[in-house]
C-alpha positions as semicolon CSV with decimal commas, in nm:
position;residue;x (nm);y (nm);z (nm)
1;M;0,000;0,000;0,000
2;K;0,284;0,238;0,086
3;K;0,457;0,158;-0,245
4;F;0,133;0,220;-0,435
5;S;0,086;0,553;-0,255
6;F;0,442;0,653;-0,346
7;F;0,382;0,588;-0,717
8;I;0,056;0,786;-0,707
9;F;0,248;1,074;-0,546
10;L;0,524;1,045;-0,807
11;F;0,271;1,040;-1,093
12;C;0,099;1,354;-0,964
13;T;0,419;1,548;-0,907
14;V;0,559;1,458;-1,250
15;N;0,232;1,565;-1,412
16;S;0,226;1,896;-1,228
17;F;0,583;1,981;-1,331
18;A;0,535;1,860;-1,689
19;Q;0,223;2,065;-1,735
20;D;0,398;2,384;-1,626
21;S;0,437;2,475;-1,992
22;T;0,390;2,842;-1,899
23;Y;0,736;2,837;-1,741
24;T;0,887;2,657;-2,038
25;R;0,733;2,905;-2,280
26;S;0,854;3,201;-2,073
27;V;1,212;3,067;-2,083
28;I;1,194;3,028;-2,461
29;N;1,051;3,380;-2,495
30;T;1,337;3,516;-2,285
31;L;1,616;3,330;-2,463
32;T;1,484;3,426;-2,809
33;S;1,431;3,792;-2,722
34;K;1,623;4,079;-2,879
35;T;1,811;4,128;-2,551
36;F;1,996;3,800;-2,602
37;W;2,057;3,874;-2,973
38;G;2,056;3,516;-3,091
39;R;2,280;3,396;-2,804
40;G;2,583;3,444;-3,024
41;Y;2,896;3,645;-3,082
42;T;2,783;4,006;-3,103
43;K;2,615;4,241;-2,854
44;D;2,722;4,003;-2,572
45;G;2,437;3,767;-2,665
46;M;2,601;3,445;-2,552
47;K;2,741;3,605;-2,238
48;K;2,398;3,738;-2,138
49;A;2,240;3,397;-2,197
50;A;2,508;3,228;-1,986
51;G;2,443;3,469;-1,698
52;Y;2,068;3,413;-1,723
53;I;2,106;3,033;-1,709
54;A;2,354;3,045;-1,420
55;D;2,117;3,272;-1,224
56;T;1,830;3,033;-1,299
57;Y;2,035;2,736;-1,174
58;Q;2,091;2,921;-0,847
59;K;1,724;3,014;-0,808
60;I;1,617;2,657;-0,878
61;G;1,859;2,530;-0,614
62;L;2,118;2,346;-0,821
63;L;2,468;2,319;-0,679
64;P;2,760;2,419;-0,902
65;M;2,922;2,114;-1,063
66;G;3,264;2,271;-1,011
67;A;3,382;2,573;-0,816
68;H;3,134;2,788;-1,011
69;Y;2,839;2,730;-1,241
70;Q;3,037;2,857;-1,541
71;Q;3,318;2,657;-1,700
72;Y;3,510;2,908;-1,913
73;F;3,694;2,843;-2,239
74;A;3,787;3,038;-2,552
75;F;3,789;2,977;-2,927
76;P;3,822;3,175;-3,253
77;V;3,512;3,299;-3,435
78;N;3,423;3,517;-3,732
79;T;3,156;3,778;-3,650
80;F;2,948;4,042;-3,830
81;P;2,883;4,321;-3,579
82;G;2,809;4,622;-3,800
83;K;2,738;4,713;-4,161
84;M;2,534;4,462;-4,359
85;M;2,422;4,629;-4,684
86;V;2,364;4,450;-5,011
87;A;2,189;4,598;-5,317
88;I;2,143;4,406;-5,643
89;N;2,028;4,586;-5,958
90;G;1,978;4,892;-5,740
91;Q;1,737;4,710;-5,505
92;K;1,839;4,694;-5,136
93;L;1,798;4,348;-4,988
94;V;1,679;4,270;-4,634
95;P;1,939;4,078;-4,427
96;G;1,818;3,734;-4,319
97;K;1,506;3,745;-4,535
98;D;1,648;3,831;-4,878
99;F;2,011;3,730;-4,826
100;I;2,272;3,595;-4,589
101;I;2,649;3,618;-4,604
102;T;2,824;3,286;-4,555
103;N;2,975;3,261;-4,210
104;E;3,342;3,244;-4,314
105;S;3,318;3,549;-4,543
106;Q;3,539;3,857;-4,526
107;G;3,402;4,205;-4,488
108;I;3,387;4,396;-4,816
109;K;3,287;4,731;-4,965
110;Q;3,244;4,727;-5,340
111;K;3,034;4,815;-5,645
112;A;3,069;4,584;-5,943
113;S;2,900;4,422;-6,242
114;L;2,804;4,057;-6,211
115;T;2,907;3,787;-6,457
116;P;2,715;3,456;-6,463
117;I;2,910;3,144;-6,368
118;D;2,600;2,930;-6,420
119;S;2,224;2,976;-6,369
120;L;2,258;2,999;-5,989
121;N;2,598;3,161;-5,933
122;Y;2,737;3,500;-6,032
123;Q;3,078;3,657;-5,986
124;A;3,170;4,019;-5,927
125;T;3,541;3,961;-5,856
126;P;3,740;3,647;-5,767
127;S;3,668;3,723;-5,400
128;L;3,295;3,809;-5,432
129;I;3,039;3,548;-5,537
130;I;2,656;3,567;-5,547
131;S;2,456;3,243;-5,518
132;L;2,079;3,199;-5,559
133;K;1,923;2,964;-5,303
134;D;1,582;2,811;-5,229
135;K;1,642;2,851;-4,854
136;L;1,883;3,062;-4,652
137;T;2,059;2,861;-4,383
138;W;2,321;3,035;-4,169
139;S;2,593;2,894;-3,946
140;A;2,908;2,995;-3,753
141;A;3,274;2,982;-3,851
142;T;3,600;2,966;-3,659
143;E;3,805;3,109;-3,946
144;V;3,788;3,366;-4,226
145;G;3,798;3,245;-4,586
146;Q;3,933;3,406;-4,903
147;V;3,594;3,451;-5,071
148;T;3,292;3,657;-4,967
149;N;2,981;3,463;-5,068
150;I;2,637;3,626;-5,057
151;Q;2,343;3,388;-5,080
152;V;2,022;3,537;-5,218
153;N;1,678;3,387;-5,157
154;K;1,511;3,311;-5,491
155;K;1,167;3,349;-5,331
156;Y;1,218;3,718;-5,266
157;F;1,449;3,816;-5,551
158;S;1,359;3,672;-5,891
159;A;1,544;3,909;-6,128
160;I;1,870;3,817;-6,301
161;P;2,154;3,973;-6,096
162;K;2,351;4,216;-6,311
163;E;2,519;4,456;-6,069
164;I;2,588;4,466;-5,697
165;S;2,670;4,721;-5,431
166;V;2,788;4,577;-5,102
167;D;2,913;4,716;-4,770
168;I;2,967;4,445;-4,509
169;E;3,173;4,455;-4,190
170;N;3,328;4,146;-4,033
171;R;3,541;4,110;-3,720
172;F;3,749;3,804;-3,647
173;I;3,789;3,731;-3,274
174;P;4,080;3,491;-3,208
175;D;3,987;3,425;-2,843
176;F;3,613;3,462;-2,800
177;Q;3,523;3,398;-2,433
178;A;3,244;3,148;-2,364
179;A;3,128;2,920;-2,084
180;N;2,945;2,593;-2,025
181;I;2,688;2,622;-1,743
182;C;2,705;2,320;-1,512
183;G;2,489;2,235;-1,212
184;I;2,388;1,929;-1,011
185;V;2,131;1,785;-0,770
186;R;2,308;1,546;-0,533
187;G;2,175;1,191;-0,510
188;T;2,017;1,073;-0,187
189;Q;2,163;0,719;-0,195
190;Y;2,429;0,698;-0,467
191;P;2,565;1,051;-0,512
192;D;2,865;0,928;-0,713
193;S;2,636;0,776;-0,977
194;L;2,517;1,037;-1,222
195;L;2,250;1,088;-1,486
196;I;2,325;1,392;-1,702
197;I;2,087;1,608;-1,905
198;T;2,244;1,843;-2,158
199;A;2,140;2,107;-2,411
200;H;2,336;2,372;-2,597
201;Y;2,225;2,729;-2,527
202;D;2,420;2,910;-2,798
203;H;2,276;2,991;-3,137
204;L;2,396;3,194;-3,436
205;G;2,375;3,544;-3,291
206;G;2,345;3,843;-3,522
207;M;2,427;3,914;-3,885
208;G;2,491;4,288;-3,890
209;A;2,364;4,551;-3,649
210;D;1,991;4,495;-3,711
211;T;1,933;4,122;-3,776
212;F;1,951;3,832;-3,530
213;F;1,858;3,464;-3,535
214;P;1,622;3,381;-3,242
215;G;1,688;3,004;-3,232
216;A;1,362;2,896;-3,065
217;N;1,368;2,529;-3,158
218;D;1,747;2,535;-3,191
219;N;1,793;2,531;-2,902
220;A;1,596;2,751;-2,663
221;A;1,343;2,466;-2,645
222;G;1,611;2,223;-2,529
223;V;1,737;2,463;-2,262
224;A;1,384;2,537;-2,142
225;T;1,308;2,164;-2,113
226;L;1,636;2,111;-1,926
227;L;1,552;2,392;-1,680
228;S;1,203;2,248;-1,628
229;L;1,357;1,910;-1,548
230;A;1,607;2,081;-1,317
231;K;1,316;2,239;-1,126
232;Y;1,153;1,897;-1,091
233;Y;1,466;1,715;-0,974
234;A;1,569;1,995;-0,736
235;A;1,228;1,958;-0,569
236;H;1,247;1,576;-0,582
237;P;1,607;1,453;-0,536
238;Q;1,666;1,104;-0,671
239;P;1,885;0,814;-0,555
240;Y;2,139;0,911;-0,825
241;S;2,282;1,259;-0,870
242;I;2,127;1,443;-1,165
243;G;2,358;1,681;-1,353
244;F;2,260;1,960;-1,592
245;I;2,496;2,108;-1,851
246;C;2,412;2,386;-2,095
247;F;2,687;2,396;-2,355
248;A;2,824;2,694;-2,544
249;A;2,968;2,683;-2,898
250;E;2,772;2,386;-3,028
251;E;2,704;2,580;-3,346
252;S;3,078;2,639;-3,393
253;G;3,157;2,267;-3,400
254;L;3,054;2,110;-3,067
255;L;3,335;2,305;-2,900
256;G;3,173;2,342;-2,557
257;S;3,100;1,973;-2,512
258;R;3,444;1,878;-2,643
259;Y;3,601;2,115;-2,390
260;F;3,397;1,961;-2,107
261;V;3,494;1,607;-2,204
262;E;3,861;1,710;-2,220
263;N;3,830;1,899;-1,889
264;P;3,556;1,715;-1,697
265;L;3,415;1,861;-1,377
266;I;3,298;1,514;-1,276
267;P;3,452;1,171;-1,343
268;L;3,318;1,064;-1,683
269;G;3,316;0,703;-1,564
270;N;3,055;0,794;-1,302
271;I;2,802;0,899;-1,567
272;K;2,556;0,612;-1,601
273;F;2,367;0,778;-1,886
274;L;2,347;1,113;-2,065
275;L;2,045;1,261;-2,247
276;N;2,115;1,545;-2,490
277;L;1,817;1,763;-2,588
278;D;1,839;1,957;-2,914
279;L;1,549;2,059;-3,143
280;V;1,274;1,932;-2,909
281;G;1,007;2,201;-2,961
282;T;0,772;1,998;-3,182
283;G;0,687;1,625;-3,182
284;E;0,357;1,576;-3,365
285;S;0,541;1,345;-3,608
286;G;0,737;1,163;-3,338
287;M;1,098;1,183;-3,228
288;T;1,437;1,036;-3,314
289;V;1,699;0,887;-3,083
290;V;2,060;0,902;-3,202
291;N;2,273;0,612;-3,068
292;A;1,967;0,387;-3,032
293;P;2,143;0,082;-3,189
294;V;2,458;0,154;-2,986
295;Y;2,270;0,108;-2,656
296;P;1,989;-0,138;-2,736
297;K;1,902;-0,214;-2,372
298;A;1,853;0,154;-2,289
299;F;1,654;0,207;-2,610
300;A;1,431;-0,086;-2,516
301;Q;1,375;0,071;-2,173
302;L;1,285;0,404;-2,332
303;N;1,040;0,234;-2,567
304;A;0,888;0,036;-2,280
305;V;0,808;0,356;-2,090
306;N;0,667;0,514;-2,403
307;T;0,458;0,210;-2,496
308;E;0,310;0,189;-2,147
309;H;0,200;0,554;-2,138
310;H;0,159;0,639;-2,511
311;Y;0,364;0,959;-2,482
312;I;0,517;0,992;-2,830
313;S;0,352;0,857;-3,145
314;K;0,672;0,713;-3,289
315;I;1,032;0,682;-3,167
316;N;1,272;0,643;-3,459
317;P;1,611;0,480;-3,396
318;R;1,918;0,638;-3,554
319;G;2,276;0,523;-3,542
320;K;2,587;0,696;-3,415
321;A;2,627;1,052;-3,545
322;A;2,851;1,349;-3,465
323;N;2,558;1,591;-3,492
324;S;2,521;1,731;-3,139
325;D;2,679;1,752;-2,795
326;H;2,637;1,386;-2,700
327;Y;2,908;1,286;-2,950
328;F;3,232;1,344;-2,759
329;F;3,084;1,178;-2,450
330;T;3,004;0,869;-2,656
331;E;3,359;0,871;-2,792
332;K;3,485;0,856;-2,432
333;G;3,262;0,560;-2,349
334;V;2,978;0,751;-2,179
335;P;2,638;0,599;-2,272
336;A;2,435;0,876;-2,435
337;F;2,125;0,944;-2,643
338;F;2,059;1,254;-2,850
339;I;1,685;1,321;-2,869
340;Y;1,515;1,547;-3,124
341;T;1,151;1,576;-3,229
342;Q;0,982;1,588;-3,569
343;G;0,697;1,784;-3,725
344;G;0,583;2,143;-3,700
345;P;0,757;2,445;-3,853
346;S;1,049;2,383;-4,088
347;A;1,247;2,690;-3,973
348;Y;1,609;2,596;-3,910
349;H;1,918;2,821;-3,883
350;D;1,719;3,113;-4,017
351;I;1,545;3,422;-3,882
352;F;1,207;3,244;-3,877
353;D;1,288;3,005;-3,589
354;K;1,081;3,213;-3,346
355;S;0,909;3,144;-3,017
356;E;0,568;3,256;-3,139
357;T;0,562;2,988;-3,410
358;L;0,712;2,705;-3,202
359;P;0,423;2,476;-3,098
360;L;0,580;2,276;-2,810
361;T;0,334;2,010;-2,922
362;K;0,472;1,721;-2,718
363;Y;0,653;1,908;-2,441
364;N;0,443;1,759;-2,158
365;D;0,477;1,405;-2,290
366;L;0,849;1,437;-2,359
367;F;0,903;1,566;-2,005
368;K;0,722;1,265;-1,857
369;L;0,902;1,024;-2,091
370;I;1,242;1,154;-1,977
371;V;1,148;1,130;-1,608
372;G;1,014;0,778;-1,661
373;F;1,325;0,672;-1,853
374;N;1,556;0,811;-1,585
375;Q;1,354;0,618;-1,327
376;K;1,418;0,297;-1,522
377;L;1,789;0,371;-1,538
378;M;1,803;0,399;-1,157
379;E;1,622;0,073;-1,087
Protein backbone atom coordinates (compact mmCIF):
# COMPACT_ATOMS: atom_id res chain seq x y z
CA MET A 1 0.00 0.00 0.00
CA LYS A 2 2.84 2.38 0.86
CA LYS A 3 4.57 1.58 -2.45
CA PHE A 4 1.33 2.20 -4.35
CA SER A 5 0.86 5.53 -2.55
CA PHE A 6 4.42 6.53 -3.46
CA PHE A 7 3.82 5.88 -7.17
CA ILE A 8 0.56 7.86 -7.07
CA PHE A 9 2.48 10.74 -5.46
CA LEU A 10 5.24 10.45 -8.07
CA PHE A 11 2.71 10.40 -10.93
CA CYS A 12 0.99 13.54 -9.64
CA THR A 13 4.19 15.48 -9.07
CA VAL A 14 5.59 14.58 -12.50
CA ASN A 15 2.32 15.65 -14.12
CA SER A 16 2.26 18.96 -12.28
CA PHE A 17 5.83 19.81 -13.31
CA ALA A 18 5.35 18.60 -16.89
CA GLN A 19 2.23 20.65 -17.35
CA ASP A 20 3.98 23.84 -16.26
CA SER A 21 4.37 24.75 -19.92
CA THR A 22 3.90 28.42 -18.99
CA TYR A 23 7.36 28.37 -17.41
CA THR A 24 8.87 26.57 -20.38
CA ARG A 25 7.33 29.05 -22.80
CA SER A 26 8.54 32.01 -20.73
CA VAL A 27 12.12 30.67 -20.83
CA ILE A 28 11.94 30.28 -24.61
CA ASN A 29 10.51 33.80 -24.95
CA THR A 30 13.37 35.16 -22.85
CA LEU A 31 16.16 33.30 -24.63
CA THR A 32 14.84 34.26 -28.09
CA SER A 33 14.31 37.92 -27.22
CA LYS A 34 16.23 40.79 -28.79
CA THR A 35 18.11 41.28 -25.51
CA PHE A 36 19.96 38.00 -26.02
CA TRP A 37 20.57 38.74 -29.73
CA GLY A 38 20.56 35.16 -30.91
CA ARG A 39 22.80 33.96 -28.04
CA GLY A 40 25.83 34.44 -30.24
CA TYR A 41 28.96 36.45 -30.82
CA THR A 42 27.83 40.06 -31.03
CA LYS A 43 26.15 42.41 -28.54
CA ASP A 44 27.22 40.03 -25.72
CA GLY A 45 24.37 37.67 -26.65
CA MET A 46 26.01 34.45 -25.52
CA LYS A 47 27.41 36.05 -22.38
CA LYS A 48 23.98 37.38 -21.38
CA ALA A 49 22.40 33.97 -21.97
CA ALA A 50 25.08 32.28 -19.86
CA GLY A 51 24.43 34.69 -16.98
CA TYR A 52 20.68 34.13 -17.23
CA ILE A 53 21.06 30.33 -17.09
CA ALA A 54 23.54 30.45 -14.20
CA ASP A 55 21.17 32.72 -12.24
CA THR A 56 18.30 30.33 -12.99
CA TYR A 57 20.35 27.36 -11.74
CA GLN A 58 20.91 29.21 -8.47
CA LYS A 59 17.24 30.14 -8.08
CA ILE A 60 16.17 26.57 -8.78
CA GLY A 61 18.59 25.30 -6.14
CA LEU A 62 21.18 23.46 -8.21
CA LEU A 63 24.68 23.19 -6.79
CA PRO A 64 27.60 24.19 -9.02
CA MET A 65 29.22 21.14 -10.63
CA GLY A 66 32.64 22.71 -10.11
CA ALA A 67 33.82 25.73 -8.16
CA HIS A 68 31.34 27.88 -10.11
CA TYR A 69 28.39 27.30 -12.41
CA GLN A 70 30.37 28.57 -15.41
CA GLN A 71 33.18 26.57 -17.00
CA TYR A 72 35.10 29.08 -19.13
CA PHE A 73 36.94 28.43 -22.39
CA ALA A 74 37.87 30.38 -25.52
CA PHE A 75 37.89 29.77 -29.27
CA PRO A 76 38.22 31.75 -32.53
CA VAL A 77 35.12 32.99 -34.35
CA ASN A 78 34.23 35.17 -37.32
CA THR A 79 31.56 37.78 -36.50
CA PHE A 80 29.48 40.42 -38.30
CA PRO A 81 28.83 43.21 -35.79
CA GLY A 82 28.09 46.22 -38.00
CA LYS A 83 27.38 47.13 -41.61
CA MET A 84 25.34 44.62 -43.59
CA MET A 85 24.22 46.29 -46.84
CA VAL A 86 23.64 44.50 -50.11
CA ALA A 87 21.89 45.98 -53.17
CA ILE A 88 21.43 44.06 -56.43
CA ASN A 89 20.28 45.86 -59.58
CA GLY A 90 19.78 48.92 -57.40
CA GLN A 91 17.37 47.10 -55.05
CA LYS A 92 18.39 46.94 -51.36
CA LEU A 93 17.98 43.48 -49.88
CA VAL A 94 16.79 42.70 -46.34
CA PRO A 95 19.39 40.78 -44.27
CA GLY A 96 18.18 37.34 -43.19
CA LYS A 97 15.06 37.45 -45.35
CA ASP A 98 16.48 38.31 -48.78
CA PHE A 99 20.11 37.30 -48.26
CA ILE A 100 22.72 35.95 -45.89
CA ILE A 101 26.49 36.18 -46.04
CA THR A 102 28.24 32.86 -45.55
CA ASN A 103 29.75 32.61 -42.10
CA GLU A 104 33.42 32.44 -43.14
CA SER A 105 33.18 35.49 -45.43
CA GLN A 106 35.39 38.57 -45.26
CA GLY A 107 34.02 42.05 -44.88
CA ILE A 108 33.87 43.96 -48.16
CA LYS A 109 32.87 47.31 -49.65
CA GLN A 110 32.44 47.27 -53.40
CA LYS A 111 30.34 48.15 -56.45
CA ALA A 112 30.69 45.84 -59.43
CA SER A 113 29.00 44.22 -62.42
CA LEU A 114 28.04 40.57 -62.11
CA THR A 115 29.07 37.87 -64.57
CA PRO A 116 27.15 34.56 -64.63
CA ILE A 117 29.10 31.44 -63.68
CA ASP A 118 26.00 29.30 -64.20
CA SER A 119 22.24 29.76 -63.69
CA LEU A 120 22.58 29.99 -59.89
CA ASN A 121 25.98 31.61 -59.33
CA TYR A 122 27.37 35.00 -60.32
CA GLN A 123 30.78 36.57 -59.86
CA ALA A 124 31.70 40.19 -59.27
CA THR A 125 35.41 39.61 -58.56
CA PRO A 126 37.40 36.47 -57.67
CA SER A 127 36.68 37.23 -54.00
CA LEU A 128 32.95 38.09 -54.32
CA ILE A 129 30.39 35.48 -55.37
CA ILE A 130 26.56 35.67 -55.47
CA SER A 131 24.56 32.43 -55.18
CA LEU A 132 20.79 31.99 -55.59
CA LYS A 133 19.23 29.64 -53.03
CA ASP A 134 15.82 28.11 -52.29
CA LYS A 135 16.42 28.51 -48.54
CA LEU A 136 18.83 30.62 -46.52
CA THR A 137 20.59 28.61 -43.83
CA TRP A 138 23.21 30.35 -41.69
CA SER A 139 25.93 28.94 -39.46
CA ALA A 140 29.08 29.95 -37.53
CA ALA A 141 32.74 29.82 -38.51
CA THR A 142 36.00 29.66 -36.59
CA GLU A 143 38.05 31.09 -39.46
CA VAL A 144 37.88 33.66 -42.26
CA GLY A 145 37.98 32.45 -45.86
CA GLN A 146 39.33 34.06 -49.03
CA VAL A 147 35.94 34.51 -50.71
CA THR A 148 32.92 36.57 -49.67
CA ASN A 149 29.81 34.63 -50.68
CA ILE A 150 26.37 36.26 -50.57
CA GLN A 151 23.43 33.88 -50.80
CA VAL A 152 20.22 35.37 -52.18
CA ASN A 153 16.78 33.87 -51.57
CA LYS A 154 15.11 33.11 -54.91
CA LYS A 155 11.67 33.49 -53.31
CA TYR A 156 12.18 37.18 -52.66
CA PHE A 157 14.49 38.16 -55.51
CA SER A 158 13.59 36.72 -58.91
CA ALA A 159 15.44 39.09 -61.28
CA ILE A 160 18.70 38.17 -63.01
CA PRO A 161 21.54 39.73 -60.96
CA LYS A 162 23.51 42.16 -63.11
CA GLU A 163 25.19 44.56 -60.69
CA ILE A 164 25.88 44.66 -56.97
CA SER A 165 26.70 47.21 -54.31
CA VAL A 166 27.88 45.77 -51.02
CA ASP A 167 29.13 47.16 -47.70
CA ILE A 168 29.67 44.45 -45.09
CA GLU A 169 31.73 44.55 -41.90
CA ASN A 170 33.28 41.46 -40.33
CA ARG A 171 35.41 41.10 -37.20
CA PHE A 172 37.49 38.04 -36.47
CA ILE A 173 37.89 37.31 -32.74
CA PRO A 174 40.80 34.91 -32.08
CA ASP A 175 39.87 34.25 -28.43
CA PHE A 176 36.13 34.62 -28.00
CA GLN A 177 35.23 33.98 -24.33
CA ALA A 178 32.44 31.48 -23.64
CA ALA A 179 31.28 29.20 -20.84
CA ASN A 180 29.45 25.93 -20.25
CA ILE A 181 26.88 26.22 -17.43
CA CYS A 182 27.05 23.20 -15.12
CA GLY A 183 24.89 22.35 -12.12
CA ILE A 184 23.88 19.29 -10.11
CA VAL A 185 21.31 17.85 -7.70
CA ARG A 186 23.08 15.46 -5.33
CA GLY A 187 21.75 11.91 -5.10
CA THR A 188 20.17 10.73 -1.87
CA GLN A 189 21.63 7.19 -1.95
CA TYR A 190 24.29 6.98 -4.67
CA PRO A 191 25.65 10.51 -5.12
CA ASP A 192 28.65 9.28 -7.13
CA SER A 193 26.36 7.76 -9.77
CA LEU A 194 25.17 10.37 -12.22
CA LEU A 195 22.50 10.88 -14.86
CA ILE A 196 23.25 13.92 -17.02
CA ILE A 197 20.87 16.08 -19.05
CA THR A 198 22.44 18.43 -21.58
CA ALA A 199 21.40 21.07 -24.11
CA HIS A 200 23.36 23.72 -25.97
CA TYR A 201 22.25 27.29 -25.27
CA ASP A 202 24.20 29.10 -27.98
CA HIS A 203 22.76 29.91 -31.37
CA LEU A 204 23.96 31.94 -34.36
CA GLY A 205 23.75 35.44 -32.91
CA GLY A 206 23.45 38.43 -35.22
CA MET A 207 24.27 39.14 -38.85
CA GLY A 208 24.91 42.88 -38.90
CA ALA A 209 23.64 45.51 -36.49
CA ASP A 210 19.91 44.95 -37.11
CA THR A 211 19.33 41.22 -37.76
CA PHE A 212 19.51 38.32 -35.30
CA PHE A 213 18.58 34.64 -35.35
CA PRO A 214 16.22 33.81 -32.42
CA GLY A 215 16.88 30.04 -32.32
CA ALA A 216 13.62 28.96 -30.65
CA ASN A 217 13.68 25.29 -31.58
CA ASP A 218 17.47 25.35 -31.91
CA ASN A 219 17.93 25.31 -29.02
CA ALA A 220 15.96 27.51 -26.63
CA ALA A 221 13.43 24.66 -26.45
CA GLY A 222 16.11 22.23 -25.29
CA VAL A 223 17.37 24.63 -22.62
CA ALA A 224 13.84 25.37 -21.42
CA THR A 225 13.08 21.64 -21.13
CA LEU A 226 16.36 21.11 -19.26
CA LEU A 227 15.52 23.92 -16.80
CA SER A 228 12.03 22.48 -16.28
CA LEU A 229 13.57 19.10 -15.48
CA ALA A 230 16.07 20.81 -13.17
CA LYS A 231 13.16 22.39 -11.26
CA TYR A 232 11.53 18.97 -10.91
CA TYR A 233 14.66 17.15 -9.74
CA ALA A 234 15.69 19.95 -7.36
CA ALA A 235 12.28 19.58 -5.69
CA HIS A 236 12.47 15.76 -5.82
CA PRO A 237 16.07 14.53 -5.36
CA GLN A 238 16.66 11.04 -6.71
CA PRO A 239 18.85 8.14 -5.55
CA TYR A 240 21.39 9.11 -8.25
CA SER A 241 22.82 12.59 -8.70
CA ILE A 242 21.27 14.43 -11.65
CA GLY A 243 23.58 16.81 -13.53
CA PHE A 244 22.60 19.60 -15.92
CA ILE A 245 24.96 21.08 -18.51
CA CYS A 246 24.12 23.86 -20.95
CA PHE A 247 26.87 23.96 -23.55
CA ALA A 248 28.24 26.94 -25.44
CA ALA A 249 29.68 26.83 -28.98
CA GLU A 250 27.72 23.86 -30.28
CA GLU A 251 27.04 25.80 -33.46
CA SER A 252 30.78 26.39 -33.93
CA GLY A 253 31.57 22.67 -34.00
CA LEU A 254 30.54 21.10 -30.67
CA LEU A 255 33.35 23.05 -29.00
CA GLY A 256 31.73 23.42 -25.57
CA SER A 257 31.00 19.73 -25.12
CA ARG A 258 34.44 18.78 -26.43
CA TYR A 259 36.01 21.15 -23.90
CA PHE A 260 33.97 19.61 -21.07
CA VAL A 261 34.94 16.07 -22.04
CA GLU A 262 38.61 17.10 -22.20
CA ASN A 263 38.30 18.99 -18.89
CA PRO A 264 35.56 17.15 -16.97
CA LEU A 265 34.15 18.61 -13.77
CA ILE A 266 32.98 15.14 -12.76
CA PRO A 267 34.52 11.71 -13.43
CA LEU A 268 33.18 10.64 -16.83
CA GLY A 269 33.16 7.03 -15.64
CA ASN A 270 30.55 7.94 -13.02
CA ILE A 271 28.02 8.99 -15.67
CA LYS A 272 25.56 6.12 -16.01
CA PHE A 273 23.67 7.78 -18.86
CA LEU A 274 23.47 11.13 -20.65
CA LEU A 275 20.45 12.61 -22.47
CA ASN A 276 21.15 15.45 -24.90
CA LEU A 277 18.17 17.63 -25.88
CA ASP A 278 18.39 19.57 -29.14
CA LEU A 279 15.49 20.59 -31.43
CA VAL A 280 12.74 19.32 -29.09
CA GLY A 281 10.07 22.01 -29.61
CA THR A 282 7.72 19.98 -31.82
CA GLY A 283 6.87 16.25 -31.82
CA GLU A 284 3.57 15.76 -33.65
CA SER A 285 5.41 13.45 -36.08
CA GLY A 286 7.37 11.63 -33.38
CA MET A 287 10.98 11.83 -32.28
CA THR A 288 14.37 10.36 -33.14
CA VAL A 289 16.99 8.87 -30.83
CA VAL A 290 20.60 9.02 -32.02
CA ASN A 291 22.73 6.12 -30.68
CA ALA A 292 19.67 3.87 -30.32
CA PRO A 293 21.43 0.82 -31.89
CA VAL A 294 24.58 1.54 -29.86
CA TYR A 295 22.70 1.08 -26.56
CA PRO A 296 19.89 -1.38 -27.36
CA LYS A 297 19.02 -2.14 -23.72
CA ALA A 298 18.53 1.54 -22.89
CA PHE A 299 16.54 2.07 -26.10
CA ALA A 300 14.31 -0.86 -25.16
CA GLN A 301 13.75 0.71 -21.73
CA LEU A 302 12.85 4.04 -23.32
CA ASN A 303 10.40 2.34 -25.67
CA ALA A 304 8.88 0.36 -22.80
CA VAL A 305 8.08 3.56 -20.90
CA ASN A 306 6.67 5.14 -24.03
CA THR A 307 4.58 2.10 -24.96
CA GLU A 308 3.10 1.89 -21.47
CA HIS A 309 2.00 5.54 -21.38
CA HIS A 310 1.59 6.39 -25.11
CA TYR A 311 3.64 9.59 -24.82
CA ILE A 312 5.17 9.92 -28.30
CA SER A 313 3.52 8.57 -31.45
CA LYS A 314 6.72 7.13 -32.89
CA ILE A 315 10.32 6.82 -31.67
CA ASN A 316 12.72 6.43 -34.59
CA PRO A 317 16.11 4.80 -33.96
CA ARG A 318 19.18 6.38 -35.54
CA GLY A 319 22.76 5.23 -35.42
CA LYS A 320 25.87 6.96 -34.15
CA ALA A 321 26.27 10.52 -35.45
CA ALA A 322 28.51 13.49 -34.65
CA ASN A 323 25.58 15.91 -34.92
CA SER A 324 25.21 17.31 -31.39
CA ASP A 325 26.79 17.52 -27.95
CA HIS A 326 26.37 13.86 -27.00
CA TYR A 327 29.08 12.86 -29.50
CA PHE A 328 32.32 13.44 -27.59
CA PHE A 329 30.84 11.78 -24.50
CA THR A 330 30.04 8.69 -26.56
CA GLU A 331 33.59 8.71 -27.92
CA LYS A 332 34.85 8.56 -24.32
CA GLY A 333 32.62 5.60 -23.49
CA VAL A 334 29.78 7.51 -21.79
CA PRO A 335 26.38 5.99 -22.72
CA ALA A 336 24.35 8.76 -24.35
CA PHE A 337 21.25 9.44 -26.43
CA PHE A 338 20.59 12.54 -28.50
CA ILE A 339 16.85 13.21 -28.69
CA TYR A 340 15.15 15.47 -31.24
CA THR A 341 11.51 15.76 -32.29
CA GLN A 342 9.82 15.88 -35.69
CA GLY A 343 6.97 17.84 -37.25
CA GLY A 344 5.83 21.43 -37.00
CA PRO A 345 7.57 24.45 -38.53
CA SER A 346 10.49 23.83 -40.88
CA ALA A 347 12.47 26.90 -39.73
CA TYR A 348 16.09 25.96 -39.10
CA HIS A 349 19.18 28.21 -38.83
CA ASP A 350 17.19 31.13 -40.17
CA ILE A 351 15.45 34.22 -38.82
CA PHE A 352 12.07 32.44 -38.77
CA ASP A 353 12.88 30.05 -35.89
CA LYS A 354 10.81 32.13 -33.46
CA SER A 355 9.09 31.44 -30.17
CA GLU A 356 5.68 32.56 -31.39
CA THR A 357 5.62 29.88 -34.10
CA LEU A 358 7.12 27.05 -32.02
CA PRO A 359 4.23 24.76 -30.98
CA LEU A 360 5.80 22.76 -28.10
CA THR A 361 3.34 20.10 -29.22
CA LYS A 362 4.72 17.21 -27.18
CA TYR A 363 6.53 19.08 -24.41
CA ASN A 364 4.43 17.59 -21.58
CA ASP A 365 4.77 14.05 -22.90
CA LEU A 366 8.49 14.37 -23.59
CA PHE A 367 9.03 15.66 -20.05
CA LYS A 368 7.22 12.65 -18.57
CA LEU A 369 9.02 10.24 -20.91
CA ILE A 370 12.42 11.54 -19.77
CA VAL A 371 11.48 11.30 -16.08
CA GLY A 372 10.14 7.78 -16.61
CA PHE A 373 13.25 6.72 -18.53
CA ASN A 374 15.56 8.11 -15.85
CA GLN A 375 13.54 6.18 -13.27
CA LYS A 376 14.18 2.97 -15.22
CA LEU A 377 17.89 3.71 -15.38
CA MET A 378 18.03 3.99 -11.57
CA GLU A 379 16.22 0.73 -10.87
